[in-house]
Coordinates of N, CA and C in Angstrom, one line a residue:
X1 N -2.6 -1.2 5.1 CA -2.4 -1.5 6.5 C -2.8 -0.4 7.4
X2 N -3.3 -0.8 8.6 CA -3.7 0.2 9.6 C -2.7 0.3 10.7
X3 N -3.0 1.1 11.7 CA -2.0 1.3 12.8 C -1.7 0.1 13.5
X4 N -2.7 -0.8 13.7 CA -2.5 -2.0 14.4 C -1.5 -2.9 13.7
X5 N -1.6 -3.0 12.4 CA -0.7 -3.8 11.6 C 0.8 -3.3 11.7
X6 N 0.9 -2.0 11.6 CA 2.2 -1.4 11.8 C 2.8 -1.6 13.2
X7 N 1.9 -1.6 14.2 CA 2.4 -1.8 15.5 C 2.8 -3.3 15.7
X8 N 2.1 -4.2 15.1 CA 2.5 -5.6 15.2 C 3.8 -5.8 14.5
X9 N 4.0 -5.3 13.3 CA 5.3 -5.4 12.6 C 6.4 -4.8 13.4
X10 N 6.2 -3.7 14.0 CA 7.3 -3.1 14.8 C 7.6 -3.9 16.0
X11 N 6.5 -4.5 16.6 CA 6.7 -5.3 17.8 C 7.5 -6.6 17.5
X12 N 7.1 -7.2 16.4 CA 7.8 -8.5 16.0 C 9.3 -8.2 15.7
X13 N 9.5 -7.1 15.0 CA 10.8 -6.7 14.5 C 11.7 -6.4 15.8
X14 N 11.2 -5.7 16.7 CA 12.0 -5.4 17.9 C 12.2 -6.7 18.7
X15 N 11.2 -7.6 18.8 CA 11.4 -8.8 19.5 C 12.5 -9.7 18.9
X16 N 12.4 -9.8 17.6 CA 13.5 -10.6 16.9 C 14.8 -10.0 17.0
X17 N 14.9 -8.7 17.0 CA 16.2 -8.0 17.1 C 16.9 -8.3 18.4
X18 N 16.1 -8.2 19.5 CA 16.7 -8.4 20.8 C 16.7 -9.9 21.3
X19 N 15.8 -10.7 20.7 CA 15.8 -12.1 21.2 C 16.9 -12.9 20.5
X20 N 17.3 -12.6 19.3 CA 18.3 -13.3 18.6 C 19.7 -12.8 18.8
X21 N 20.7 -13.6 18.6 CA 22.1 -13.1 18.8 C 22.4 -12.1 17.7
X22 N 23.1 -11.0 18.2 CA 23.5 -10.0 17.3 C 24.5 -10.5 16.3
X23 N 25.5 -11.3 16.7 CA 26.5 -11.9 15.8 C 26.4 -13.4 15.9
X24 N 26.4 -14.0 14.7 CA 26.4 -15.5 14.7 C 27.7 -16.0 14.1
X25 N 28.7 -15.1 13.9 CA 30.0 -15.5 13.5 C 30.3 -15.2 12.0
X26 N 31.5 -15.1 11.7 CA 32.0 -14.9 10.3 C 32.3 -16.3 9.7
X27 N 31.4 -16.7 8.9 CA 31.5 -18.1 8.4 C 32.5 -18.3 7.2
X28 N 33.0 -17.2 6.6 CA 33.9 -17.3 5.5 C 34.9 -16.1 5.6
X29 N 36.0 -16.3 5.0 CA 37.0 -15.1 4.9 C 36.3 -13.9 4.2
X30 N 35.4 -14.2 3.2 CA 34.7 -13.1 2.5 C 33.9 -12.2 3.5
X31 N 33.3 -12.8 4.5 CA 32.6 -12.1 5.5 C 33.4 -11.0 6.1
X32 N 34.6 -11.4 6.5 CA 35.6 -10.4 7.1 C 36.0 -9.4 6.1
X33 N 36.2 -9.8 4.9 CA 36.6 -8.9 3.8 C 35.6 -7.8 3.5
X34 N 34.3 -8.2 3.4 CA 33.2 -7.3 3.1 C 33.1 -6.3 4.3
X35 N 33.2 -6.8 5.5 CA 33.2 -6.0 6.7 C 34.2 -4.9 6.7
X36 N 35.4 -5.3 6.3 CA 36.6 -4.4 6.2 C 36.3 -3.3 5.1
X37 N 35.8 -3.7 4.0 CA 35.5 -2.8 2.9 C 34.5 -1.8 3.3
X38 N 33.4 -2.2 4.1 CA 32.4 -1.3 4.5 C 32.8 -0.3 5.6
X39 N 33.8 -0.7 6.3 CA 34.3 0.1 7.4 C 35.4 1.1 7.0
X40 N 36.3 0.6 6.1 CA 37.5 1.4 5.7 C 37.6 1.8 4.3
X41 N 36.7 1.2 3.4 CA 36.7 1.6 2.0 C 38.0 1.4 1.3
X42 N 38.5 2.5 0.6 CA 39.7 2.4 -0.2 C 41.0 2.1 0.6
X43 N 40.9 2.3 1.9 CA 42.1 1.9 2.7 C 42.4 0.5 2.6
X44 N 41.4 -0.3 2.3 CA 41.6 -1.8 2.2 C 42.1 -2.1 0.7
X45 N 41.4 -1.5 -0.3 CA 41.8 -1.8 -1.6 C 43.1 -1.3 -2.0
X46 N 43.6 -0.2 -1.4 CA 44.9 0.4 -1.7 C 46.0 -0.5 -1.2
X47 N 45.7 -1.4 -0.3 CA 46.7 -2.3 0.3 C 46.5 -3.8 -0.2
X48 N 45.4 -4.0 -0.9 CA 45.1 -5.4 -1.4 C 45.8 -5.6 -2.8
X49 N 46.3 -6.8 -3.0 CA 47.0 -7.2 -4.3 C 45.9 -7.2 -5.4
X50 N 44.7 -7.5 -5.0 CA 43.6 -7.6 -6.0 C 42.4 -6.8 -5.6
X51 N 41.8 -6.0 -6.5 CA 40.7 -5.2 -6.1 C 39.3 -5.8 -6.4
X52 N 39.3 -7.1 -6.6 CA 38.1 -7.8 -6.9 C 37.1 -7.7 -5.8
X53 N 35.9 -8.0 -6.1 CA 34.7 -8.0 -5.1 C 34.1 -6.7 -4.8
X54 N 34.9 -5.6 -4.6 CA 34.3 -4.4 -4.3 C 33.2 -3.9 -5.3
X55 N 33.5 -4.2 -6.5 CA 32.6 -3.7 -7.6 C 31.2 -4.4 -7.6
X56 N 31.1 -5.5 -7.0 CA 29.8 -6.2 -6.9 C 29.2 -6.1 -5.5
X57 N 29.8 -5.3 -4.6 CA 29.4 -5.2 -3.2 C 29.0 -3.8 -2.8
X58 N 29.0 -2.9 -3.8 CA 28.7 -1.5 -3.5 C 27.4 -1.3 -2.8
X59 N 26.4 -2.1 -3.1 CA 25.0 -1.9 -2.5 C 25.0 -2.3 -1.1
X60 N 26.1 -3.0 -0.7 CA 26.2 -3.4 0.8 C 27.2 -2.4 1.4
X61 N 28.3 -2.2 0.7 CA 29.4 -1.3 1.3 C 28.9 0.1 1.6
X62 N 28.2 0.7 0.7 CA 27.8 2.1 0.8 C 26.9 2.3 2.0
X63 N 25.7 1.6 2.1 CA 24.8 1.9 3.2 C 25.5 1.6 4.6
X64 N 26.2 0.5 4.7 CA 26.9 0.2 5.9 C 27.9 1.2 6.3
X65 N 28.6 1.7 5.3 CA 29.6 2.7 5.6 C 29.0 4.0 6.1
X66 N 27.9 4.4 5.5 CA 27.1 5.5 6.0 C 26.7 5.4 7.5
X67 N 26.1 4.2 7.8 CA 25.6 3.9 9.1 C 26.7 3.9 10.1
X68 N 27.8 3.2 9.8 CA 28.9 3.1 10.8 C 29.7 4.4 10.9
X69 N 29.7 5.2 9.9 CA 30.4 6.5 10.0 C 29.6 7.5 10.8
X70 N 28.3 7.4 10.7 CA 27.5 8.3 11.5 C 27.4 7.9 13.0
X71 N 27.6 6.7 13.3 CA 27.6 6.2 14.7 C 28.9 5.5 15.1
X72 N 28.8 4.2 15.3 CA 30.0 3.4 15.6 C 29.8 2.1 14.8
X73 N 30.9 1.3 14.6 CA 30.7 0.0 13.9 C 29.6 -0.9 14.5
X74 N 29.6 -0.9 15.8 CA 28.6 -1.8 16.5 C 27.2 -1.3 16.3
X75 N 27.0 0.0 16.5 CA 25.7 0.6 16.4 C 25.2 0.6 14.9
X76 N 26.2 0.9 14.0 CA 25.9 0.9 12.6 C 25.4 -0.4 12.0
X77 N 26.1 -1.5 12.4 CA 25.7 -2.8 12.0 C 24.4 -3.2 12.7
X78 N 24.2 -2.8 13.9 CA 22.9 -3.1 14.6 C 21.8 -2.5 13.9
X79 N 21.9 -1.2 13.4 CA 20.9 -0.6 12.7 C 20.6 -1.3 11.3
X80 N 21.7 -1.7 10.6 CA 21.6 -2.4 9.4 C 20.9 -3.7 9.6
X81 N 21.2 -4.4 10.6 CA 20.6 -5.7 10.9 C 19.1 -5.5 11.2
X82 N 18.8 -4.4 12.0 CA 17.4 -4.2 12.3 C 16.5 -3.9 11.1
X83 N 17.1 -3.1 10.2 CA 16.4 -2.8 8.9 C 16.1 -4.0 8.1
X84 N 17.1 -4.9 8.0 CA 16.8 -6.2 7.3 C 15.7 -7.0 8.0
X85 N 15.8 -7.1 9.3 CA 14.7 -7.8 10.1 C 13.4 -7.2 9.8
X86 N 13.3 -5.8 9.9 CA 12.0 -5.1 9.7 C 11.5 -5.4 8.3
X87 N 12.3 -5.4 7.3 CA 11.9 -5.6 5.9 C 11.3 -7.0 5.8
X88 N 12.0 -8.0 6.3 CA 11.5 -9.3 6.2 C 10.2 -9.5 7.0
X89 N 10.1 -9.0 8.2 CA 8.9 -9.1 9.0 C 7.7 -8.4 8.3
X90 N 7.9 -7.2 7.8 CA 6.9 -6.5 7.1 C 6.4 -7.2 5.8
X91 N 7.4 -7.7 5.1 CA 7.0 -8.4 3.9 C 6.2 -9.7 4.1
X92 N 6.6 -10.5 5.1 CA 5.9 -11.7 5.4 C 4.5 -11.4 5.9
X93 N 4.4 -10.4 6.8 CA 3.1 -10.0 7.3 C 2.2 -9.5 6.2
X94 N 2.8 -8.7 5.3 CA 2.0 -8.2 4.1 C 1.5 -9.2 3.2
X95 N 2.3 -10.2 2.9 CA 1.9 -11.3 2.1 C 0.8 -12.1 2.7
X96 N 0.9 -12.4 4.0 CA -0.2 -13.1 4.7 C -1.5 -12.3 4.7
X97 N -1.3 -11.0 4.9 CA -2.5 -10.1 4.9 C -3.2 -10.1 3.6
X98 N -2.5 -10.2 2.5 CA -3.1 -10.2 1.2 C -3.7 -11.5 0.8
X99 N -2.9 -12.6 1.0 CA -3.3 -13.9 0.5 C -4.1 -14.7 1.5
X100 N -4.2 -14.3 2.8 CA -5.0 -14.9 3.8 C -5.8 -13.9 4.6
X101 N -6.6 -13.1 3.9 CA -7.3 -12.0 4.5 C -8.3 -12.4 5.6
X102 N -8.7 -13.6 5.6 CA -9.6 -14.1 6.6 C -8.9 -14.3 8.0
X103 N -7.6 -14.4 8.0 CA -6.9 -14.7 9.3 C -7.0 -13.5 10.2
X104 N -6.9 -13.7 11.5 CA -6.9 -12.6 12.4 C -5.5 -12.0 12.5
X105 N -5.5 -10.8 13.1 CA -4.2 -10.2 13.3 C -3.3 -11.0 14.2
X106 N -3.8 -11.7 15.2 CA -3.1 -12.5 16.1 C -2.5 -13.7 15.3
X107 N -3.2 -14.3 14.4 CA -2.8 -15.4 13.6 C -1.6 -15.0 12.7
X108 N -1.8 -13.8 12.0 CA -0.8 -13.3 11.2 C 0.5 -13.0 11.9
X109 N 0.3 -12.5 13.1 CA 1.5 -12.1 14.0 C 2.2 -13.4 14.3
X110 N 1.5 -14.4 14.7 CA 2.1 -15.7 15.1 C 2.9 -16.3 13.9
X111 N 2.2 -16.4 12.7 CA 2.9 -17.0 11.6 C 4.1 -16.2 11.1
X112 N 4.0 -14.9 11.2 CA 5.1 -14.0 10.8 C 6.3 -14.2 11.8
X113 N 6.0 -14.3 13.0 CA 7.1 -14.5 14.0 C 7.8 -15.9 13.8
X114 N 7.0 -16.9 13.5 CA 7.6 -18.2 13.3 C 8.5 -18.2 12.0
X115 N 8.0 -17.5 11.0 CA 8.8 -17.5 9.8 C 10.1 -16.6 10.0
X116 N 9.9 -15.5 10.7 CA 11.1 -14.6 10.9 C 12.1 -15.1 11.8
X117 N 11.7 -16.1 12.6 CA 12.7 -16.6 13.6 C 13.3 -17.9 13.0
X118 N 13.2 -18.1 11.7 CA 13.9 -19.3 11.1 C 15.4 -19.1 11.4
X119 N 16.1 -20.2 11.7 CA 17.5 -20.2 11.9 C 18.3 -19.7 10.7
X120 N 17.8 -20.0 9.5 CA 18.4 -19.6 8.3 C 18.5 -18.1 8.3
X121 N 17.3 -17.4 8.5 CA 17.2 -16.0 8.5 C 18.1 -15.4 9.6
X122 N 18.0 -15.9 10.8 CA 18.7 -15.3 12.0 C 20.2 -15.5 11.8
X123 N 20.6 -16.6 11.3 CA 22.1 -16.8 11.2 C 22.7 -15.8 10.2
X124 N 22.0 -15.6 9.1 CA 22.6 -14.7 8.0 C 22.4 -13.2 8.3
X125 N 21.4 -12.9 9.2 CA 21.2 -11.5 9.6 C 22.2 -11.2 10.7
X126 N 22.8 -12.2 11.3 CA 23.8 -12.0 12.3 C 25.2 -12.1 11.8
X127 N 25.3 -12.0 10.4 CA 26.6 -12.2 9.8 C 26.7 -11.2 8.7
X128 N 27.8 -10.5 8.5 CA 28.0 -9.5 7.5 C 28.0 -10.0 6.1
X129 N 27.8 -11.3 5.9 CA 27.8 -11.9 4.6 C 26.6 -11.4 3.8
X130 N 26.6 -11.5 2.5 CA 25.6 -10.8 1.7 C 24.3 -11.5 1.6
X131 N 24.2 -12.8 2.1 CA 22.9 -13.5 2.0 C 21.8 -12.8 2.8
X132 N 22.1 -12.2 3.9 CA 21.1 -11.5 4.7 C 20.3 -10.5 3.8
X133 N 21.1 -9.7 3.0 CA 20.4 -8.7 2.2 C 19.6 -9.4 1.1
X134 N 20.1 -10.4 0.5 CA 19.3 -11.1 -0.5 C 18.0 -11.7 0.1
X135 N 18.1 -12.3 1.3 CA 16.9 -12.8 1.9 C 15.8 -11.7 2.1
X136 N 16.3 -10.5 2.5 CA 15.4 -9.4 2.7 C 14.8 -8.9 1.4
X137 N 15.7 -8.9 0.3 CA 15.3 -8.5 -1.0 C 14.2 -9.4 -1.6
X138 N 14.4 -10.7 -1.5 CA 13.4 -11.6 -2.0 C 12.1 -11.5 -1.4
X139 N 12.1 -11.3 0.0 CA 10.8 -11.1 0.7 C 10.1 -9.7 0.2
X140 N 10.9 -8.7 0.2 CA 10.4 -7.4 -0.2 C 9.8 -7.3 -1.6
X141 N 10.6 -7.9 -2.5 CA 10.1 -7.8 -3.9 C 8.8 -8.6 -4.1
X142 N 8.7 -9.8 -3.5 CA 7.5 -10.6 -3.6 C 6.3 -9.8 -3.0
X143 N 6.5 -9.2 -1.8 CA 5.4 -8.5 -1.2 C 5.0 -7.2 -1.9
X144 N 6.0 -6.5 -2.5 CA 5.7 -5.2 -3.2 C 5.0 -5.5 -4.5
X145 N 5.4 -6.5 -5.3 CA 4.8 -6.8 -6.5 C 3.4 -7.3 -6.3
X146 N 3.2 -8.0 -5.2 CA 1.9 -8.6 -4.9 C 0.8 -7.5 -4.6
X147 N 1.3 -6.3 -4.3 CA 0.3 -5.3 -4.0 C -0.4 -4.8 -5.3
X148 N 0.3 -5.0 -6.4 CA -0.3 -4.6 -7.7 C -0.4 -3.1 -7.9
X149 N 0.3 -2.4 -7.0 CA 0.4 -0.9 -7.2 C 1.6 -0.6 -8.0
X150 N 1.4 0.2 -9.0 CA 2.5 0.5 -9.9 C 3.7 1.1 -9.2
X151 N 3.5 2.1 -8.3 CA 4.6 2.7 -7.6 C 5.4 1.7 -6.8
X152 N 4.7 0.8 -6.1 CA 5.4 -0.2 -5.3 C 6.1 -1.3 -6.2
X153 N 5.5 -1.6 -7.3 CA 6.2 -2.5 -8.3 C 7.5 -1.8 -8.8
X154 N 7.4 -0.5 -9.0 CA 8.7 0.2 -9.5 C 9.7 0.1 -8.4
X155 N 9.3 0.3 -7.1 CA 10.2 0.2 -6.0 C 10.8 -1.2 -5.9
X156 N 10.0 -2.2 -6.2 CA 10.6 -3.6 -6.3 C 11.6 -3.7 -7.4
X157 N 11.4 -3.0 -8.5 CA 12.4 -3.0 -9.6 C 13.7 -2.4 -9.1
X158 N 13.6 -1.3 -8.3 CA 14.7 -0.6 -7.8 C 15.5 -1.6 -6.9
X159 N 14.8 -2.4 -6.1 CA 15.5 -3.3 -5.2 C 16.2 -4.4 -6.0
X160 N 15.7 -4.8 -7.2 CA 16.4 -5.7 -8.1 C 17.7 -5.1 -8.5
X161 N 17.7 -3.9 -8.9 CA 18.9 -3.2 -9.3 C 19.9 -3.1 -8.1
X162 N 19.4 -2.8 -6.9 CA 20.2 -2.7 -5.7 C 20.8 -4.1 -5.4
X163 N 20.1 -5.1 -5.5 CA 20.6 -6.5 -5.2 C 21.7 -6.9 -6.2
X164 N 21.6 -6.4 -7.4 CA 22.7 -6.7 -8.4 C 24.0 -6.0 -8.0
X165 N 23.9 -5.0 -7.2 CA 25.2 -4.4 -6.7 C 25.5 -4.9 -5.3
X166 N 24.9 -6.0 -4.9 CA 25.2 -6.7 -3.6 C 25.7 -8.1 -3.9
X167 N 24.9 -8.8 -4.7 CA 25.3 -10.2 -5.0 C 24.7 -10.5 -6.4
X168 N 25.5 -10.5 -7.5 CA 24.9 -10.7 -8.8 C 24.1 -12.0 -8.9
X169 N 24.7 -13.1 -8.3 CA 24.0 -14.4 -8.4 C 22.7 -14.3 -7.6
X170 N 22.7 -13.7 -6.4 CA 21.4 -13.5 -5.7 C 20.4 -12.7 -6.4
X171 N 20.9 -11.7 -7.2 CA 20.0 -10.8 -7.9 C 19.2 -11.5 -8.9
X172 N 19.8 -12.6 -9.4 CA 19.0 -13.4 -10.4 C 17.8 -14.0 -9.8
X173 N 18.0 -14.5 -8.5 CA 16.8 -15.0 -7.8 C 15.8 -14.0 -7.5
X174 N 16.3 -12.8 -7.1 CA 15.4 -11.7 -6.8 C 14.6 -11.3 -8.1
X175 N 15.3 -11.2 -9.2 CA 14.7 -10.8 -10.5 C 13.7 -11.9 -10.9
X176 N 14.0 -13.1 -10.7 CA 13.1 -14.2 -11.1 C 11.8 -14.2 -10.3
X177 N 11.9 -13.9 -9.0 CA 10.7 -13.8 -8.2 C 9.9 -12.6 -8.6
X178 N 10.6 -11.5 -9.0 CA 9.9 -10.3 -9.5 C 9.0 -10.6 -10.7
X179 N 9.7 -11.3 -11.7 CA 9.0 -11.6 -12.9 C 7.8 -12.6 -12.7
X180 N 8.1 -13.6 -11.9 CA 7.1 -14.7 -11.6 C 5.9 -14.1 -10.9
X181 N 6.1 -13.2 -9.9 CA 5.0 -12.6 -9.1 C 4.3 -11.6 -10.0
X182 N 5.0 -10.9 -10.8 CA 4.3 -9.9 -11.7 C 3.5 -10.6 -12.8
X183 N 4.0 -11.7 -13.3 CA 3.2 -12.5 -14.3 C 1.9 -13.1 -13.6
X184 N 2.1 -13.6 -12.4 CA 1.0 -14.1 -11.7 C -0.2 -13.1 -11.5
X185 N 0.3 -11.9 -11.2 CA -0.7 -10.8 -11.0 C -1.0 -10.0 -12.2
X186 N -0.5 -10.5 -13.4 CA -0.8 -9.9 -14.7 C -0.5 -8.3 -14.7
X187 N 0.7 -8.0 -14.3 CA 1.1 -6.6 -14.3 C 1.1 -6.0 -15.7
X188 N 0.8 -4.8 -15.9 CA 0.9 -4.1 -17.2 C 2.3 -4.0 -17.7
X189 N 2.5 -3.9 -19.0 CA 3.8 -3.7 -19.6 C 4.4 -2.4 -19.0
X190 N 3.6 -1.4 -18.8 CA 4.2 -0.1 -18.3 C 4.9 -0.3 -17.0
X191 N 4.4 -1.2 -16.1 CA 5.0 -1.4 -14.8 C 6.4 -2.1 -15.0
X192 N 6.5 -3.0 -16.0 CA 7.8 -3.7 -16.3 C 8.8 -2.6 -16.8
X193 N 8.4 -1.7 -17.7 CA 9.3 -0.7 -18.2 C 9.8 0.2 -17.1
X194 N 8.9 0.7 -16.3 CA 9.3 1.6 -15.2 C 10.2 0.9 -14.2
X195 N 9.9 -0.3 -14.0 CA 10.7 -1.1 -13.0 C 12.1 -1.3 -13.6
X196 N 12.2 -1.6 -14.9 CA 13.5 -1.8 -15.5 C 14.3 -0.5 -15.4
X197 N 13.7 0.6 -15.7 CA 14.4 1.9 -15.6 C 14.9 2.2 -14.2
X198 N 14.0 1.9 -13.2 CA 14.4 2.1 -11.8 C 15.6 1.2 -11.4
X199 N 15.6 -0.1 -11.9 CA 16.6 -1.0 -11.6 C 18.0 -0.5 -12.2
X200 N 17.9 -0.1 -13.4 CA 19.1 0.4 -14.1 C 19.6 1.7 -13.4
X201 N 18.7 2.6 -13.0 CA 19.1 3.8 -12.4 C 19.8 3.6 -11.0
X202 N 19.2 2.7 -10.3 CA 19.8 2.3 -9.0 C 21.2 1.7 -9.2
X203 N 21.3 0.8 -10.1 CA 22.5 0.1 -10.4 C 23.6 1.1 -10.8
X204 N 23.3 2.0 -11.7 CA 24.3 3.0 -12.1 C 24.6 4.0 -11.0
X205 N 23.6 4.3 -10.2 CA 23.8 5.1 -9.0 C 24.8 4.6 -8.1
X206 N 24.8 3.3 -7.8 CA 25.8 2.7 -6.9 C 27.2 2.7 -7.6
X207 N 27.3 2.6 -8.9 CA 28.6 2.7 -9.5 C 29.1 4.1 -9.3
X208 N 28.3 5.1 -9.4 CA 28.7 6.5 -9.1 C 29.2 6.7 -7.7
X209 N 28.4 6.1 -6.7 CA 28.9 6.1 -5.3 C 30.2 5.4 -5.1
X210 N 30.4 4.3 -5.9 CA 31.6 3.6 -5.8 C 32.8 4.4 -6.2
X211 N 32.6 5.3 -7.2 CA 33.7 6.2 -7.6 C 34.2 7.2 -6.4
X212 N 33.2 7.5 -5.6 CA 33.5 8.3 -4.4 C 34.2 7.6 -3.3
X213 N 33.8 6.3 -3.1 CA 34.3 5.5 -2.0 C 35.7 4.9 -2.4
X214 N 35.8 4.6 -3.7 CA 37.1 4.0 -4.2 C 37.5 4.8 -5.4
X215 N 38.0 6.1 -5.1 CA 38.4 7.0 -6.2 C 39.5 6.5 -7.1
X216 N 40.3 5.6 -6.6 CA 41.4 5.2 -7.5 C 41.1 4.0 -8.3
X217 N 39.9 3.5 -8.3 CA 39.6 2.3 -9.0 C 38.5 2.6 -10.1
X218 N 38.6 1.7 -11.1 CA 37.6 1.8 -12.2 C 36.7 0.6 -12.2
X219 N 35.4 0.9 -12.0 CA 34.4 -0.2 -11.9 C 34.5 -1.1 -13.2
X220 N 34.5 -0.4 -14.4 CA 34.5 -1.1 -15.6 C 35.7 -2.0 -15.8
X221 N 36.9 -1.4 -15.5 CA 38.2 -2.2 -15.7 C 38.2 -3.4 -14.8
X222 N 37.7 -3.2 -13.5 CA 37.7 -4.4 -12.6 C 36.7 -5.4 -13.0
X223 N 35.6 -5.0 -13.6 CA 34.6 -5.9 -14.1 C 35.2 -6.7 -15.3
X224 N 35.9 -6.1 -16.2 CA 36.5 -6.8 -17.3 C 37.5 -7.8 -16.8
X225 N 38.3 -7.4 -15.8 CA 39.4 -8.2 -15.3 C 38.8 -9.4 -14.6
X226 N 37.7 -9.3 -13.9 CA 37.1 -10.4 -13.2 C 36.5 -11.4 -14.1
X227 N 36.0 -10.9 -15.3 CA 35.4 -11.8 -16.2 C 36.4 -12.9 -16.7
X228 N 37.7 -12.7 -16.5 CA 38.7 -13.6 -17.0 C 38.9 -14.8 -16.0
X229 N 38.2 -14.7 -14.8 CA 38.3 -15.7 -13.8 C 37.6 -17.0 -14.3
X230 N 38.2 -18.1 -14.0 CA 37.6 -19.4 -14.3 C 36.8 -19.9 -13.1
X231 N 35.5 -19.8 -13.2 CA 34.7 -20.1 -12.0 C 34.7 -21.6 -11.6
X232 N 35.1 -22.4 -12.6 CA 35.3 -23.9 -12.3 C 36.3 -24.1 -11.3
X233 N 37.2 -23.2 -11.1 CA 38.3 -23.3 -10.1 C 37.7 -23.3 -8.6
X234 N 36.5 -22.8 -8.5 CA 35.9 -22.6 -7.2 C 34.8 -23.7 -7.0
X235 N 34.7 -24.7 -7.9 CA 33.7 -25.7 -7.7 C 34.4 -27.1 -7.6
X236 N 33.7 -28.0 -6.9 CA 34.2 -29.3 -6.7 C 33.8 -30.2 -8.0
X237 N 34.7 -31.1 -8.3 CA 34.5 -31.9 -9.5 C 33.5 -33.0 -9.1
X238 N 33.3 -33.3 -7.9 CA 32.4 -34.4 -7.4 C 31.1 -33.8 -7.0
X239 N 30.0 -34.5 -7.0 CA 28.7 -34.0 -6.7 C 28.5 -34.1 -5.2
X240 N 29.3 -33.4 -4.4 CA 29.2 -33.4 -3.0 C 27.9 -32.9 -2.4
X241 N 27.2 -32.1 -3.2 CA 25.9 -31.5 -2.7 C 24.8 -32.6 -2.5
X242 N 25.0 -33.7 -3.2 CA 24.0 -34.7 -3.2 C 24.0 -35.4 -1.8
X243 N 25.1 -35.2 -1.0 CA 25.2 -35.8 0.3 C 24.9 -34.8 1.4
X244 N 24.5 -33.6 1.0 CA 24.2 -32.5 2.0 C 22.9 -32.8 2.7
X245 N 22.9 -32.7 4.0 CA 21.7 -33.0 4.8 C 20.6 -32.0 4.5
X246 N 21.0 -30.8 4.0 CA 20.0 -29.7 3.8 C 19.0 -30.1 2.7
X247 N 19.4 -31.1 1.9 CA 18.4 -31.6 0.9 C 17.2 -32.2 1.5
X248 N 17.2 -32.5 2.8 CA 16.0 -32.9 3.4 C 14.9 -31.8 3.5
X249 N 15.4 -30.6 3.4 CA 14.4 -29.5 3.5 C 13.5 -29.4 2.3
X250 N 14.0 -29.3 1.0 CA 13.1 -29.3 -0.1 C 12.3 -30.6 -0.2
X251 N 12.9 -31.7 0.2 CA 12.2 -33.0 0.1 C 11.0 -33.0 1.1
X252 N 11.2 -32.5 2.3 CA 10.1 -32.4 3.3 C 9.0 -31.4 2.8
X253 N 9.4 -30.3 2.2 CA 8.4 -29.3 1.6 C 7.6 -30.0 0.6
X254 N 8.2 -30.7 -0.3 CA 7.4 -31.4 -1.4 C 6.4 -32.4 -0.8
X255 N 6.9 -33.1 0.2 CA 6.0 -34.1 0.9 C 4.8 -33.5 1.5
X256 N 5.1 -32.4 2.3 CA 4.0 -31.6 2.9 C 3.1 -31.0 1.9
X257 N 3.6 -30.5 0.8 CA 2.8 -29.8 -0.2 C 1.9 -30.8 -0.8

């Protein structure tokens, strides 16, 4: 990328940051809980009857805690939100630049702006829920692996490990996109090995950070205790998702494709 490309990415990121609402609301109790953990750390878990969740959210809790402790909660979350926006914008622009090289800078800027202002992206970037990070991670991993540069592919592997410490279910999607994109570009085995090492290193690194933020808790013990949960208790016995209006989205995509 040249200076013009970086300028376009910066301009779109700033535009989306200021044009969209900072907060779109806390859509679940979990959103409030993660926010509390990121702001107060073990002050929350010391008073909570169960210490679940913290062990799979360290990749979100740690960076937000650093940003808010260095500034204020409002400024810290604003910086975090801007970083996610910039990552998404840069990733989309990079993908367009690689797979549609004949397009002009203006066309790429327009298409990137349209994609980055999706209500799905803006709503989750204005919410402390974890989906915002996973959205940014999926975009970043796809763009980084598509460069076919070993160092950037390894960086993508590190993001996979990071996402596993934010949302394990979401990290499966991130890892799947990593593998699919790498296979498409016929990455060397060496790149897979280095990426796996980077993912594991980042994952374990966050566990170490968790020992500092939550000194009275054991990641491994909490992990084992949580494995005893029956996930079927959180699912509906009826296929309510078949009546969800959002199913029109993949249907429309298939028709247009």
